[in-house]
Amino acid sequence: MTRLLRAASTTLAAAVIVSVAAACGGDGPPSLPEAGSFAPGVCETLAPDLIETLRLAEADADAPAEIKALARDLTPPQEKLYGRIGAAGEYTDDLERVTTAVGFLRLRIDAGTYDPALRTEVTTTARALVDRCT
């Protein structure tokens, strides 16, 4: 019986280790959503620029030149999203949070006071709106 318990314990321990490794071994951020997965209406309209915002914010960009490019590249989707706030209905507050987060990130990059937490805020707010819309 002891040999059986030891074998069962070893098997269970191996399964737990494999499960934990699989859960912790993610290769970065969650995948980008597909535009077709967004709800019709406002969300469908926001989809391309939300996806682009996430793509840019989650990209590996740590060198100073890459960070400067990030600020420049985030400008078009931010402007489009900001222009849709008035028609965002129930998503207005979420959309304002996204555009504000992008604005602070761009401002701090331009001022030479970049903080990676600002990029995290952009990603977090954009993902929250994507979650509501998909």
mmCIF file of C-alpha atoms in Angstrom:
data_model
loop_
_atom_site.group_PDB
_atom_site.id
_atom_site.type_symbol
_atom_site.label_atom_id
_atom_site.label_comp_id
_atom_site.label_asym_id
_atom_site.label_seq_id
_atom_site.Cartn_x
_atom_site.Cartn_y
_atom_site.Cartn_z
ATOM 1 C CA MET A 1 0.000 0.000 0.000
ATOM 2 C CA THR A 2 2.889 2.375 0.800
ATOM 3 C CA ARG A 3 4.373 1.855 -2.672
ATOM 4 C CA LEU A 4 0.990 2.653 -4.229
ATOM 5 C CA LEU A 5 0.627 5.843 -2.155
ATOM 6 C CA ARG A 6 4.151 6.935 -3.041
ATOM 7 C CA ALA A 7 3.485 6.365 -6.744
ATOM 8 C CA ALA A 8 0.211 8.259 -6.538
ATOM 9 C CA SER A 9 1.907 11.136 -4.691
ATOM 10 C CA THR A 10 4.693 11.305 -7.269
ATOM 11 C CA THR A 11 2.201 11.312 -10.132
ATOM 12 C CA LEU A 12 0.091 13.980 -8.470
ATOM 13 C CA ALA A 13 3.149 16.130 -7.736
ATOM 14 C CA ALA A 14 4.283 15.876 -11.357
ATOM 15 C CA ALA A 15 0.822 16.871 -12.574
ATOM 16 C CA VAL A 16 0.755 19.886 -10.275
ATOM 17 C CA ILE A 17 4.215 21.022 -11.440
ATOM 18 C CA VAL A 18 3.218 20.706 -15.096
ATOM 19 C CA SER A 19 -0.027 22.622 -14.479
ATOM 20 C CA VAL A 20 1.712 25.433 -12.603
ATOM 21 C CA ALA A 21 4.423 25.686 -15.252
ATOM 22 C CA ALA A 22 1.817 25.890 -18.002
ATOM 23 C CA ALA A 23 -0.140 28.563 -16.157
ATOM 24 C CA CYS A 24 2.915 30.666 -15.319
ATOM 25 C CA GLY A 25 4.820 30.158 -18.526
ATOM 26 C CA GLY A 26 2.797 32.541 -20.668
ATOM 27 C CA ASP A 27 4.598 34.030 -23.617
ATOM 28 C CA GLY A 28 3.554 37.591 -22.901
ATOM 29 C CA PRO A 29 0.231 39.352 -23.002
ATOM 30 C CA PRO A 30 -3.007 37.706 -24.058
ATOM 31 C CA SER A 31 -3.540 37.554 -27.776
ATOM 32 C CA LEU A 32 -5.101 40.497 -29.525
ATOM 33 C CA PRO A 33 -8.834 40.211 -30.102
ATOM 34 C CA GLU A 34 -10.249 39.832 -33.581
ATOM 35 C CA ALA A 35 -12.286 42.789 -34.862
ATOM 36 C CA GLY A 36 -15.110 40.384 -35.694
ATOM 37 C CA SER A 37 -15.461 39.412 -32.038
ATOM 38 C CA PHE A 38 -16.655 42.905 -31.037
ATOM 39 C CA ALA A 39 -20.357 43.516 -30.445
ATOM 40 C CA PRO A 40 -22.169 45.347 -33.248
ATOM 41 C CA GLY A 41 -22.586 49.099 -32.963
ATOM 42 C CA VAL A 42 -20.263 51.251 -30.869
ATOM 43 C CA CYS A 43 -17.892 48.410 -30.026
ATOM 44 C CA GLU A 44 -17.564 47.387 -33.644
ATOM 45 C CA THR A 45 -16.666 50.988 -34.516
ATOM 46 C CA LEU A 46 -14.057 51.173 -31.748
ATOM 47 C CA ALA A 47 -12.511 47.786 -32.527
ATOM 48 C CA PRO A 48 -9.764 48.709 -35.019
ATOM 49 C CA ASP A 49 -8.374 51.536 -32.903
ATOM 50 C CA LEU A 50 -8.630 49.611 -29.632
ATOM 51 C CA ILE A 51 -6.808 46.672 -31.196
ATOM 52 C CA GLU A 52 -4.124 48.997 -32.576
ATOM 53 C CA THR A 53 -3.732 50.694 -29.192
ATOM 54 C CA LEU A 54 -3.239 47.316 -27.517
ATOM 55 C CA ARG A 55 -0.833 46.128 -30.209
ATOM 56 C CA LEU A 56 1.338 49.198 -29.769
ATOM 57 C CA ALA A 57 1.200 49.330 -25.959
ATOM 58 C CA GLU A 58 2.020 45.634 -25.585
ATOM 59 C CA ALA A 59 4.880 45.590 -28.085
ATOM 60 C CA ASP A 60 8.423 45.174 -26.803
ATOM 61 C CA ALA A 61 9.642 48.752 -26.917
ATOM 62 C CA ASP A 62 12.166 49.624 -24.273
ATOM 63 C CA ALA A 63 14.890 51.565 -26.055
ATOM 64 C CA PRO A 64 14.526 55.361 -25.985
ATOM 65 C CA ALA A 65 13.990 55.551 -29.759
ATOM 66 C CA GLU A 66 11.296 52.851 -29.554
ATOM 67 C CA ILE A 67 9.556 54.693 -26.722
ATOM 68 C CA LYS A 68 9.554 57.924 -28.778
ATOM 69 C CA ALA A 69 8.103 55.984 -31.728
ATOM 70 C CA LEU A 70 5.424 54.566 -29.420
ATOM 71 C CA ALA A 71 4.216 58.073 -28.559
ATOM 72 C CA ARG A 72 4.081 58.985 -32.240
ATOM 73 C CA ASP A 73 2.378 55.735 -33.283
ATOM 74 C CA LEU A 74 -0.287 55.970 -30.575
ATOM 75 C CA THR A 75 -1.427 59.386 -31.809
ATOM 76 C CA PRO A 76 -3.738 58.290 -34.690
ATOM 77 C CA PRO A 77 -5.696 55.632 -32.753
ATOM 78 C CA GLN A 78 -5.975 57.940 -29.742
ATOM 79 C CA GLU A 79 -7.340 60.757 -31.879
ATOM 80 C CA LYS A 80 -9.889 58.448 -33.524
ATOM 81 C CA LEU A 81 -11.003 57.013 -30.189
ATOM 82 C CA TYR A 82 -11.224 60.486 -28.652
ATOM 83 C CA GLY A 83 -13.366 61.626 -31.568
ATOM 84 C CA ARG A 84 -15.857 58.858 -30.806
ATOM 85 C CA ILE A 85 -16.392 59.669 -27.125
ATOM 86 C CA GLY A 86 -19.548 61.683 -27.855
ATOM 87 C CA ALA A 87 -21.184 58.699 -29.541
ATOM 88 C CA ALA A 88 -19.892 55.987 -27.197
ATOM 89 C CA GLY A 89 -23.048 55.764 -25.078
ATOM 90 C CA GLU A 90 -22.618 53.312 -22.225
ATOM 91 C CA TYR A 91 -18.927 52.938 -23.116
ATOM 92 C CA THR A 92 -18.118 56.651 -22.701
ATOM 93 C CA ASP A 93 -16.395 56.359 -19.303
ATOM 94 C CA ASP A 94 -14.289 53.407 -20.441
ATOM 95 C CA LEU A 95 -13.319 55.174 -23.643
ATOM 96 C CA GLU A 96 -12.366 58.317 -21.729
ATOM 97 C CA ARG A 97 -10.137 56.215 -19.468
ATOM 98 C CA VAL A 98 -8.358 54.729 -22.494
ATOM 99 C CA THR A 99 -7.787 58.046 -24.239
ATOM 100 C CA THR A 100 -6.670 59.703 -21.003
ATOM 101 C CA ALA A 101 -4.200 56.896 -20.274
ATOM 102 C CA VAL A 102 -2.771 57.191 -23.785
ATOM 103 C CA GLY A 103 -2.576 60.956 -23.384
ATOM 104 C CA PHE A 104 -0.635 60.758 -20.126
ATOM 105 C CA LEU A 105 1.714 58.181 -21.640
ATOM 106 C CA ARG A 106 2.379 60.341 -24.690
ATOM 107 C CA LEU A 107 2.809 63.467 -22.573
ATOM 108 C CA ARG A 108 5.318 61.819 -20.258
ATOM 109 C CA ILE A 109 7.257 60.359 -23.192
ATOM 110 C CA ASP A 110 7.416 63.782 -24.838
ATOM 111 C CA ALA A 111 8.509 65.360 -21.536
ATOM 112 C CA GLY A 112 11.301 62.810 -21.105
ATOM 113 C CA THR A 113 9.728 61.385 -17.935
ATOM 114 C CA TYR A 114 8.490 58.052 -19.310
ATOM 115 C CA ASP A 115 7.314 55.543 -16.719
ATOM 116 C CA PRO A 116 6.536 51.941 -17.782
ATOM 117 C CA ALA A 117 3.540 51.937 -15.419
ATOM 118 C CA LEU A 118 1.846 54.355 -17.811
ATOM 119 C CA ARG A 119 2.056 51.771 -20.582
ATOM 120 C CA THR A 120 0.544 49.245 -18.216
ATOM 121 C CA GLU A 121 -2.314 51.680 -17.562
ATOM 122 C CA VAL A 122 -2.962 52.002 -21.302
ATOM 123 C CA THR A 123 -3.026 48.239 -21.666
ATOM 124 C CA THR A 124 -5.238 47.750 -18.607
ATOM 125 C CA THR A 125 -7.822 50.346 -19.629
ATOM 126 C CA ALA A 126 -7.902 49.185 -23.246
ATOM 127 C CA ARG A 127 -8.244 45.525 -22.239
ATOM 128 C CA ALA A 128 -11.095 46.424 -19.858
ATOM 129 C CA LEU A 129 -13.001 48.099 -22.695
ATOM 130 C CA VAL A 130 -12.243 45.207 -25.039
ATOM 131 C CA ASP A 131 -13.586 42.795 -22.418
ATOM 132 C CA ARG A 132 -16.824 44.784 -22.237
ATOM 133 C CA CYS A 133 -17.109 44.872 -26.009
ATOM 134 C CA THR A 134 -16.399 41.224 -26.797
#
